[in-house]
Amino acid sequence: MARVWNFSAGPSALPLEVLEQARDELTDWHGSGMSVMEMSHRGKDFGTIIDAAEADLRDLLDVPTNYKVLFLQGGATQLFSQIPLNLADSRSADYLVTGSWSKKAVEEAQRVAPIAGAVRVAGSTAAKGAVADGFTRFLRDEEISLDPQAAFLHVCTNETIYGVEVQDDCAHLAARAGAVPLVADMSSHILSRPVDVSRYGMIYAGAQKNIGPSGLVIAIVREDLLGRAVKTMPSTMDFAIAAENGSMLNTPPTFGIYVSGLVFQWLKRQGGVAAMEQINRRKAELLYGYIDGSNGFYRNPVDVPDRSRMNVPFTLQNSALDDVFLKEAQAAGLHALKGHKSVGGMRASIYNAMPLEGVQALVEFMQDFARRNG
Ligand SMILES: *Cc1c(COP(=O)(O)O)cnc(C)c1O
């Protein structure tokens, strides 16, 4: 069996142990005589699976008891409109724009603004950075102007496409926001390091980056923020109804919840999110260290303190070599390194499931490529 090093930004690599366990249990889950895909979501067996998944996630992130964990559908993109529809309560909401995903969040919120509440950009790094459309750093303090009456303050804590990450777990931003609840899109770095959930009103993440299969999005919402949804809200989109029904108003994405649960168990076996942070730090230091020391052959455009540990975009000094780089990388078993079309160049996504050996293999290839083409 040939597994490649998969640097895809999402859907992305899953731990091999998890895939093997899912394979072993695929046709007969724990003696039930059926696959998780085939069992009723209302049955006892699936109840065990979803309860364990929630309990393990709560353990991993130390989720306080006054927060609900919701297993939702529609992806992070649907949440971009679902969040104002649920939380804005006809008031204005503040948004920080630091990359493509937070920009999309604004656009989606604007679509529902007539019924949900106004959208206000409280700070933006658009066109302020070194690349064409900016987004090569997080906002500086003086670039953020907050509305103390805002219904919430939305932030994307890891911009997957540009590789910009908030490094301090929003300690500074939460302090500035005061009573205004922080709503954080953590799709591409959730579970990569510890988080103080109590700093946030809501955290959400599409599963397909750093959790499990696509089709599932996880939300962690403070209870006092529930029950403010617009009156015309479809019941499938109402967080309070999802919470009341244990994420099972209707059929949830059962297989995705099951595999995500296996990933949570795998994370606990690795030592939890604090241990993952150590490994992720080493992986990122290795790759950025090599890029920065390559005498300009490779370059990462993001301000050093704001660089993402999960998504590492980089360009070749000579972009005419891009195609041959990608072709040779693929032949060497290093897959999905092509950068996002809006940035160009390359991007290595090195989520939890990417071991240090994978990053070492990438760096060795990059060294060899630079030697041959420098
Ligand atoms: C991928 C991504 C999204 C969009 O996720 P979908 O599940 O495709 O809707 C949103 N935010 C961030 C930070 C992402 O990385």
CSV table of C-alpha atoms and ligand atoms in Angstrom, one decimal:
chain,number,residue,atom,x,y,z
A,1,MET,CA,0.0,0.0,0.0
A,2,ALA,CA,1.4,3.4,-1.0
A,3,ARG,CA,0.4,6.4,1.2
A,4,VAL,CA,1.7,9.7,0.0
A,5,TRP,CA,2.6,12.8,2.1
A,6,ASN,CA,-0.6,14.7,1.6
A,7,PHE,CA,-0.2,18.5,2.1
A,8,SER,CA,-3.8,19.3,1.0
A,9,ALA,CA,-5.5,22.3,2.7
A,10,GLY,CA,-8.8,20.4,2.9
A,11,PRO,CA,-10.2,17.9,2.8
A,12,SER,CA,-6.8,16.9,4.2
A,13,ALA,CA,-4.9,13.9,5.5
A,14,LEU,CA,-6.3,11.9,8.4
A,15,PRO,CA,-4.1,9.9,10.8
A,16,LEU,CA,-3.4,6.5,9.3
A,17,GLU,CA,-4.3,4.8,12.5
A,18,VAL,CA,-7.8,6.3,12.3
A,19,LEU,CA,-8.3,5.2,8.7
A,20,GLU,CA,-7.2,1.7,9.6
A,21,GLN,CA,-9.6,1.6,12.6
A,22,ALA,CA,-12.4,2.9,10.4
A,23,ARG,CA,-11.6,0.2,7.8
A,24,ASP,CA,-11.5,-2.6,10.4
A,25,GLU,CA,-14.9,-1.5,11.8
A,26,LEU,CA,-16.4,-0.6,8.5
A,27,THR,CA,-18.7,-3.6,7.9
A,28,ASP,CA,-19.3,-4.6,11.6
A,29,TRP,CA,-19.0,-1.9,14.2
A,30,HIS,CA,-18.3,-3.4,17.6
A,31,GLY,CA,-20.3,-6.6,16.9
A,32,SER,CA,-23.4,-4.7,15.8
A,33,GLY,CA,-23.3,-6.6,12.5
A,34,MET,CA,-23.5,-3.3,10.6
A,35,SER,CA,-21.6,-0.3,9.5
A,36,VAL,CA,-21.9,3.0,11.3
A,37,MET,CA,-23.2,4.3,7.9
A,38,GLU,CA,-26.1,1.8,8.2
A,39,MET,CA,-27.3,2.3,11.7
A,40,SER,CA,-30.1,4.5,13.0
A,41,HIS,CA,-29.0,7.8,14.4
A,42,ARG,CA,-31.7,7.3,17.1
A,43,GLY,CA,-30.3,3.9,18.1
A,44,LYS,CA,-28.2,3.1,21.2
A,45,ASP,CA,-25.1,2.4,19.3
A,46,PHE,CA,-24.9,5.7,17.5
A,47,GLY,CA,-25.9,7.4,20.8
A,48,THR,CA,-22.7,5.9,22.3
A,49,ILE,CA,-20.7,7.2,19.3
A,50,ILE,CA,-21.9,10.8,19.4
A,51,ASP,CA,-21.8,11.0,23.2
A,52,ALA,CA,-18.2,9.8,23.2
A,53,ALA,CA,-17.2,12.2,20.5
A,54,GLU,CA,-18.7,15.1,22.4
A,55,ALA,CA,-17.1,14.0,25.7
A,56,ASP,CA,-13.7,13.6,24.1
A,57,LEU,CA,-13.9,17.0,22.4
A,58,ARG,CA,-14.9,18.6,25.6
A,59,ASP,CA,-11.9,16.9,27.3
A,60,LEU,CA,-9.5,17.9,24.6
A,61,LEU,CA,-10.5,21.6,24.6
A,62,ASP,CA,-11.5,21.7,28.3
A,63,VAL,CA,-14.9,23.1,27.2
A,64,PRO,CA,-16.7,24.7,30.2
A,65,THR,CA,-20.1,23.3,31.1
A,66,ASN,CA,-21.9,26.5,30.1
A,67,TYR,CA,-21.1,25.8,26.4
A,68,LYS,CA,-23.0,23.6,24.0
A,69,VAL,CA,-21.2,21.4,21.5
A,70,LEU,CA,-23.1,21.2,18.2
A,71,PHE,CA,-22.5,18.9,15.3
A,72,LEU,CA,-23.9,20.8,12.3
A,73,GLN,CA,-24.0,20.6,8.5
A,74,GLY,CA,-23.5,23.1,5.7
A,75,GLY,CA,-19.8,23.7,6.3
A,76,ALA,CA,-18.2,26.7,7.7
A,77,THR,CA,-19.6,28.7,4.8
A,78,GLN,CA,-23.1,28.1,5.8
A,79,LEU,CA,-22.2,29.2,9.3
A,80,PHE,CA,-21.1,32.6,7.9
A,81,SER,CA,-24.8,33.5,7.4
A,82,GLN,CA,-26.1,31.2,10.2
A,83,ILE,CA,-24.1,33.0,12.8
A,84,PRO,CA,-25.6,36.5,12.3
A,85,LEU,CA,-29.0,34.9,11.9
A,86,ASN,CA,-28.6,33.3,15.3
A,87,LEU,CA,-26.6,35.7,17.2
A,88,ALA,CA,-27.0,39.3,15.9
A,89,ASP,CA,-30.4,39.9,17.4
A,90,SER,CA,-31.1,42.8,14.9
A,91,ARG,CA,-27.9,44.6,16.2
A,92,SER,CA,-24.8,45.5,14.3
A,93,ALA,CA,-21.9,43.0,14.4
A,94,ASP,CA,-18.2,43.7,14.1
A,95,TYR,CA,-15.9,41.8,11.7
A,96,LEU,CA,-12.2,41.7,11.3
A,97,VAL,CA,-11.0,41.1,7.7
A,98,THR,CA,-7.6,39.4,7.6
A,99,GLY,CA,-7.9,37.1,4.6
A,100,SER,CA,-10.2,35.3,2.2
A,101,TRP,CA,-12.2,33.4,4.8
A,102,SER,CA,-13.0,36.4,7.0
A,103,LYS,CA,-13.8,38.4,3.9
A,104,LYS,CA,-16.2,35.6,2.8
A,105,ALA,CA,-17.8,35.7,6.3
A,106,VAL,CA,-18.5,39.4,5.8
A,107,GLU,CA,-20.0,38.9,2.4
A,108,GLU,CA,-22.3,36.1,3.6
A,109,ALA,CA,-23.3,38.2,6.7
A,110,GLN,CA,-24.1,41.1,4.3
A,111,ARG,CA,-26.5,38.9,2.4
A,112,VAL,CA,-28.7,38.3,5.5
A,113,ALA,CA,-28.1,41.7,7.0
A,114,PRO,CA,-31.6,43.0,6.2
A,115,ILE,CA,-33.1,40.4,8.5
A,116,ALA,CA,-30.2,39.6,10.9
A,117,GLY,CA,-28.5,42.9,11.6
A,118,ALA,CA,-25.9,45.3,10.2
A,119,VAL,CA,-22.3,44.2,9.3
A,120,ARG,CA,-19.5,46.5,10.3
A,121,VAL,CA,-15.8,46.0,9.3
A,122,ALA,CA,-13.9,46.9,12.5
A,123,GLY,CA,-10.5,46.4,10.8
A,124,SER,CA,-9.0,45.1,7.7
A,125,THR,CA,-5.6,44.2,6.3
A,126,ALA,CA,-6.8,44.0,2.7
A,127,ALA,CA,-4.2,45.5,0.4
A,128,LYS,CA,-1.8,46.3,3.2
A,129,GLY,CA,0.6,43.4,2.8
A,130,ALA,CA,3.3,42.4,0.4
A,131,VAL,CA,1.2,40.3,-1.9
A,132,ALA,CA,-1.4,41.6,-4.5
A,133,ASP,CA,-4.4,41.7,-2.2
A,134,GLY,CA,-2.6,42.1,1.1
A,135,PHE,CA,-3.4,39.7,4.0
A,136,THR,CA,0.2,39.0,5.0
A,137,ARG,CA,-0.2,39.8,8.7
A,138,PHE,CA,-2.8,40.1,11.4
A,139,LEU,CA,-4.2,43.5,12.4
A,140,ARG,CA,-2.3,45.9,14.6
A,141,ASP,CA,-4.0,47.2,17.7
A,142,GLU,CA,-4.4,50.7,16.2
A,143,GLU,CA,-6.0,49.3,13.1
A,144,ILE,CA,-9.0,47.8,15.0
A,145,SER,CA,-11.9,50.1,16.1
A,146,LEU,CA,-14.5,48.2,18.0
A,147,ASP,CA,-18.1,49.0,18.6
A,148,PRO,CA,-18.8,48.4,22.3
A,149,GLN,CA,-22.5,47.8,21.4
A,150,ALA,CA,-21.8,45.1,18.8
A,151,ALA,CA,-23.7,41.9,19.0
A,152,PHE,CA,-20.4,40.0,18.5
A,153,LEU,CA,-16.9,40.4,17.1
A,154,HIS,CA,-16.1,37.9,14.3
A,155,VAL,CA,-12.5,36.8,13.7
A,156,CYS,CA,-10.8,34.1,11.6
A,157,THR,CA,-8.0,32.9,13.8
A,158,ASN,CA,-6.2,31.0,11.1
A,159,GLU,CA,-6.5,32.2,7.5
A,160,THR,CA,-6.0,29.0,5.6
A,161,ILE,CA,-5.2,30.5,2.2
A,162,TYR,CA,-2.7,33.3,3.3
A,163,GLY,CA,-1.2,31.4,6.2
A,164,VAL,CA,-1.9,34.1,8.8
A,165,GLU,CA,-2.6,32.9,12.4
A,166,VAL,CA,-3.6,34.7,15.6
A,167,GLN,CA,-0.8,33.5,18.0
A,168,ASP,CA,-2.1,34.5,21.4
A,169,ASP,CA,-5.4,32.6,21.5
A,170,CYS,CA,-7.1,36.0,21.2
A,171,ALA,CA,-6.1,37.0,24.7
A,172,HIS,CA,-5.5,40.5,23.6
A,173,LEU,CA,-8.5,40.8,21.3
A,174,ALA,CA,-10.9,39.3,23.9
A,175,ALA,CA,-9.6,41.8,26.5
A,176,ARG,CA,-10.3,44.6,24.1
A,177,ALA,CA,-13.7,43.3,23.1
A,178,GLY,CA,-14.8,43.2,26.8
A,179,ALA,CA,-18.4,42.1,27.0
A,180,VAL,CA,-18.8,41.8,23.2
A,181,PRO,CA,-18.6,38.0,22.6
A,182,LEU,CA,-15.8,36.8,20.2
A,183,VAL,CA,-16.9,34.5,17.5
A,184,ALA,CA,-14.0,32.6,16.0
A,185,ASP,CA,-13.6,30.6,12.8
A,186,MET,CA,-11.0,28.1,13.8
A,187,SER,CA,-11.6,25.8,10.8
A,188,SER,CA,-8.0,25.2,9.9
A,189,HIS,CA,-6.3,25.2,13.3
A,190,ILE,CA,-8.8,23.9,15.9
A,191,LEU,CA,-7.1,21.2,18.1
A,192,SER,CA,-3.7,22.2,16.9
A,193,ARG,CA,-3.0,23.7,20.4
A,194,PRO,CA,-4.8,24.6,23.6
A,195,VAL,CA,-7.6,27.1,23.5
A,196,ASP,CA,-9.2,29.0,26.4
A,197,VAL,CA,-12.8,28.4,25.3
A,198,SER,CA,-14.1,30.8,28.0
A,199,ARG,CA,-12.6,33.7,26.0
A,200,TYR,CA,-15.0,33.1,23.2
A,201,GLY,CA,-18.7,33.4,22.8
A,202,MET,CA,-18.5,30.8,20.0
A,203,ILE,CA,-15.9,28.8,18.2
A,204,TYR,CA,-16.6,26.9,15.0
A,205,ALA,CA,-14.7,24.7,12.5
A,206,GLY,CA,-15.5,22.8,9.4
A,207,ALA,CA,-14.3,19.2,10.1
A,208,GLN,CA,-12.3,18.6,6.9
A,209,LYS,CA,-9.2,20.5,7.8
A,210,ASN,CA,-8.0,19.4,11.2
A,211,ILE,CA,-10.8,17.1,12.5
A,212,GLY,CA,-12.3,14.5,10.2
A,213,PRO,CA,-14.3,14.0,6.9
A,214,SER,CA,-16.1,16.8,5.2
A,215,GLY,CA,-19.9,17.3,5.7
A,216,LEU,CA,-19.6,18.1,9.4
A,217,VAL,CA,-19.0,21.4,11.1
A,218,ILE,CA,-18.5,21.7,14.8
A,219,ALA,CA,-19.7,24.7,16.9
A,220,ILE,CA,-19.0,25.4,20.5
A,221,VAL,CA,-21.5,28.1,21.7
A,222,ARG,CA,-21.9,29.8,25.1
A,223,GLU,CA,-25.4,29.0,26.3
A,224,ASP,CA,-26.5,32.6,27.0
A,225,LEU,CA,-26.1,33.4,23.3
A,226,LEU,CA,-28.7,30.8,22.3
A,227,GLY,CA,-32.3,31.7,21.7
A,228,ARG,CA,-31.8,35.0,19.8
A,229,ALA,CA,-32.4,33.6,16.3
A,230,VAL,CA,-34.5,35.6,13.8
A,231,LYS,CA,-38.2,34.6,14.0
A,232,THR,CA,-38.2,33.3,10.4
A,233,MET,CA,-35.3,31.0,10.9
A,234,PRO,CA,-35.6,27.5,9.4
A,235,SER,CA,-35.5,25.0,12.3
A,236,THR,CA,-32.5,23.2,10.8
A,237,MET,CA,-30.4,26.4,11.1
A,238,ASP,CA,-31.4,27.4,14.6
A,239,PHE,CA,-28.5,26.8,17.1
A,240,ALA,CA,-30.9,26.7,20.0
A,241,ILE,CA,-33.0,24.0,18.4
A,242,ALA,CA,-29.9,22.0,17.5
A,243,ALA,CA,-28.8,22.3,21.2
A,244,GLU,CA,-32.2,21.2,22.5
A,245,ASN,CA,-32.1,18.2,20.2
A,246,GLY,CA,-28.6,17.1,20.9
A,247,SER,CA,-27.6,17.9,17.3
A,248,MET,CA,-30.3,15.5,16.1
A,249,LEU,CA,-33.3,17.5,15.1
A,250,ASN,CA,-32.9,15.6,11.8
A,251,THR,CA,-30.3,13.0,10.7
A,252,PRO,CA,-26.8,14.2,11.4
A,253,PRO,CA,-23.7,13.4,9.3
A,254,THR,CA,-23.3,10.1,11.2
A,255,PHE,CA,-20.2,8.8,9.6
A,256,GLY,CA,-18.4,12.1,9.9
A,257,ILE,CA,-19.2,12.3,13.6
A,258,TYR,CA,-17.9,8.7,14.0
A,259,VAL,CA,-14.6,9.3,12.2
A,260,SER,CA,-14.1,12.7,14.0
A,261,GLY,CA,-14.7,10.8,17.3
A,262,LEU,CA,-11.9,8.4,16.3
A,263,VAL,CA,-9.6,11.4,15.6
A,264,PHE,CA,-10.4,12.8,19.1
A,265,GLN,CA,-9.4,9.4,20.6
A,266,TRP,CA,-6.2,9.5,18.5
A,267,LEU,CA,-5.5,13.0,19.7
A,268,LYS,CA,-5.9,11.9,23.3
A,269,ARG,CA,-3.4,9.0,22.7
A,270,GLN,CA,-0.9,11.6,21.3
A,271,GLY,CA,-1.1,13.4,24.6
A,272,GLY,CA,-3.9,15.9,23.8
A,273,VAL,CA,-3.6,19.4,22.3
A,274,ALA,CA,-0.7,20.5,24.4
A,275,ALA,CA,1.4,17.7,23.0
A,276,MET,CA,0.1,18.4,19.5
A,277,GLU,CA,1.2,22.0,19.9
A,278,GLN,CA,4.8,20.9,20.7
A,279,ILE,CA,4.9,18.7,17.5
A,280,ASN,CA,3.2,21.4,15.4
A,281,ARG,CA,5.7,24.0,16.6
A,282,ARG,CA,8.6,21.7,15.6
A,283,LYS,CA,7.1,21.0,12.2
A,284,ALA,CA,6.5,24.7,11.5
A,285,GLU,CA,10.0,25.8,12.7
A,286,LEU,CA,11.6,23.2,10.5
A,287,LEU,CA,9.8,24.3,7.4
A,288,TYR,CA,9.9,28.1,8.0
A,289,GLY,CA,13.5,27.8,9.1
A,290,TYR,CA,14.5,26.1,5.9
A,291,ILE,CA,12.5,28.6,3.7
A,292,ASP,CA,14.1,31.6,5.5
A,293,GLY,CA,17.6,30.1,5.2
A,294,SER,CA,17.3,29.3,1.5
A,295,ASN,CA,18.9,32.6,0.4
A,296,GLY,CA,15.7,33.7,-1.3
A,297,PHE,CA,15.2,30.6,-3.4
A,298,TYR,CA,12.0,30.1,-1.4
A,299,ARG,CA,10.0,32.8,0.3
A,300,ASN,CA,7.1,33.1,2.7
A,301,PRO,CA,5.4,36.5,2.5
A,302,VAL,CA,3.8,36.5,6.0
A,303,ASP,CA,5.2,38.7,8.8
A,304,VAL,CA,7.2,36.4,11.0
A,305,PRO,CA,5.1,36.8,14.2
A,306,ASP,CA,1.8,36.1,12.4
A,307,ARG,CA,2.9,33.0,10.5
A,308,SER,CA,0.5,30.0,10.6
A,309,ARG,CA,1.7,26.7,12.0
A,310,MET,CA,-0.8,24.9,9.9
A,311,ASN,CA,-0.7,26.5,6.4
A,312,VAL,CA,2.6,27.5,5.0
A,313,PRO,CA,2.4,29.3,1.6
A,314,PHE,CA,5.7,29.8,-0.2
A,315,THR,CA,6.9,31.0,-3.5
A,316,LEU,CA,9.9,30.2,-5.7
A,317,GLN,CA,12.1,33.1,-6.6
A,318,ASN,CA,11.8,31.9,-10.2
A,319,SER,CA,8.1,31.2,-10.7
A,320,ALA,CA,8.9,29.7,-14.1
A,321,LEU,CA,10.0,26.6,-12.0
A,322,ASP,CA,6.6,26.2,-10.3
A,323,ASP,CA,5.3,23.5,-12.6
A,324,VAL,CA,8.4,21.5,-12.5
A,325,PHE,CA,8.6,21.8,-8.7
A,326,LEU,CA,5.1,20.5,-8.4
A,327,LYS,CA,5.7,17.7,-10.8
A,328,GLU,CA,8.9,16.5,-9.2
A,329,ALA,CA,7.4,16.8,-5.7
A,330,GLN,CA,4.5,14.7,-6.7
A,331,ALA,CA,6.9,12.1,-8.2
A,332,ALA,CA,8.7,12.1,-4.8
A,333,GLY,CA,5.4,11.3,-3.0
A,334,LEU,CA,4.7,14.9,-1.9
A,335,HIS,CA,1.2,15.7,-2.9
A,336,ALA,CA,-1.2,18.7,-3.1
A,337,LEU,CA,1.5,21.4,-2.7
A,338,LYS,CA,0.0,23.8,-5.3
A,339,GLY,CA,-0.9,27.2,-3.7
A,340,HIS,CA,-4.4,28.6,-3.7
A,341,LYS,CA,-5.2,30.3,-7.0
A,342,SER,CA,-5.5,33.7,-5.3
A,343,VAL,CA,-2.0,33.6,-3.9
A,344,GLY,CA,-0.1,31.4,-6.4
A,345,GLY,CA,3.1,29.5,-5.7
A,346,MET,CA,2.9,26.6,-3.2
A,347,ARG,CA,1.2,25.9,0.1
A,348,ALA,CA,2.1,23.1,2.5
A,349,SER,CA,-0.7,22.4,4.9
A,350,ILE,CA,0.8,20.6,7.9
A,351,TYR,CA,-2.2,19.8,10.1
A,352,ASN,CA,-2.2,17.5,13.1
A,353,ALA,CA,-2.2,14.4,10.9
A,354,MET,CA,1.0,15.3,9.1
A,355,PRO,CA,3.9,13.8,11.1
A,356,LEU,CA,7.3,15.4,11.5
A,357,GLU,CA,8.7,12.8,9.0
A,358,GLY,CA,6.4,14.3,6.3
A,359,VAL,CA,7.7,17.8,6.8
A,360,GLN,CA,11.3,16.4,6.9
A,361,ALA,CA,10.6,14.7,3.5
A,362,LEU,CA,9.3,18.0,2.1
A,363,VAL,CA,12.3,20.0,3.3
A,364,GLU,CA,14.8,17.4,2.0
A,365,PHE,CA,13.0,17.6,-1.4
A,366,MET,CA,13.1,21.4,-1.3
A,367,GLN,CA,16.8,21.4,-0.5
A,368,ASP,CA,17.6,19.0,-3.3
A,369,PHE,CA,15.4,21.0,-5.8
A,370,ALA,CA,17.2,24.2,-4.8
A,371,ARG,CA,20.6,22.6,-5.3
A,372,ARG,CA,19.7,21.4,-8.7
A,373,ASN,CA,18.0,24.6,-9.8
A,374,GLY,CA,19.8,27.4,-7.9
B,1,LIG,C1,-12.1,25.9,4.5
B,1,LIG,C2,-12.5,27.0,5.4
B,1,LIG,C3,-13.8,27.5,5.4
B,1,LIG,C4,-14.9,27.0,4.5
B,1,LIG,O1,-15.2,25.7,4.8
B,1,LIG,P1,-16.4,24.9,4.0
B,1,LIG,O2,-16.6,23.8,5.0
B,1,LIG,O3,-15.9,24.5,2.7
B,1,LIG,O4,-17.6,25.8,4.0
B,1,LIG,C5,-14.1,28.6,6.2
B,1,LIG,N1,-13.2,29.1,7.0
B,1,LIG,C6,-11.9,28.7,7.0
B,1,LIG,C7,-10.9,29.3,7.9
B,1,LIG,C8,-11.5,27.6,6.2
B,1,LIG,O5,-10.2,27.2,6.2
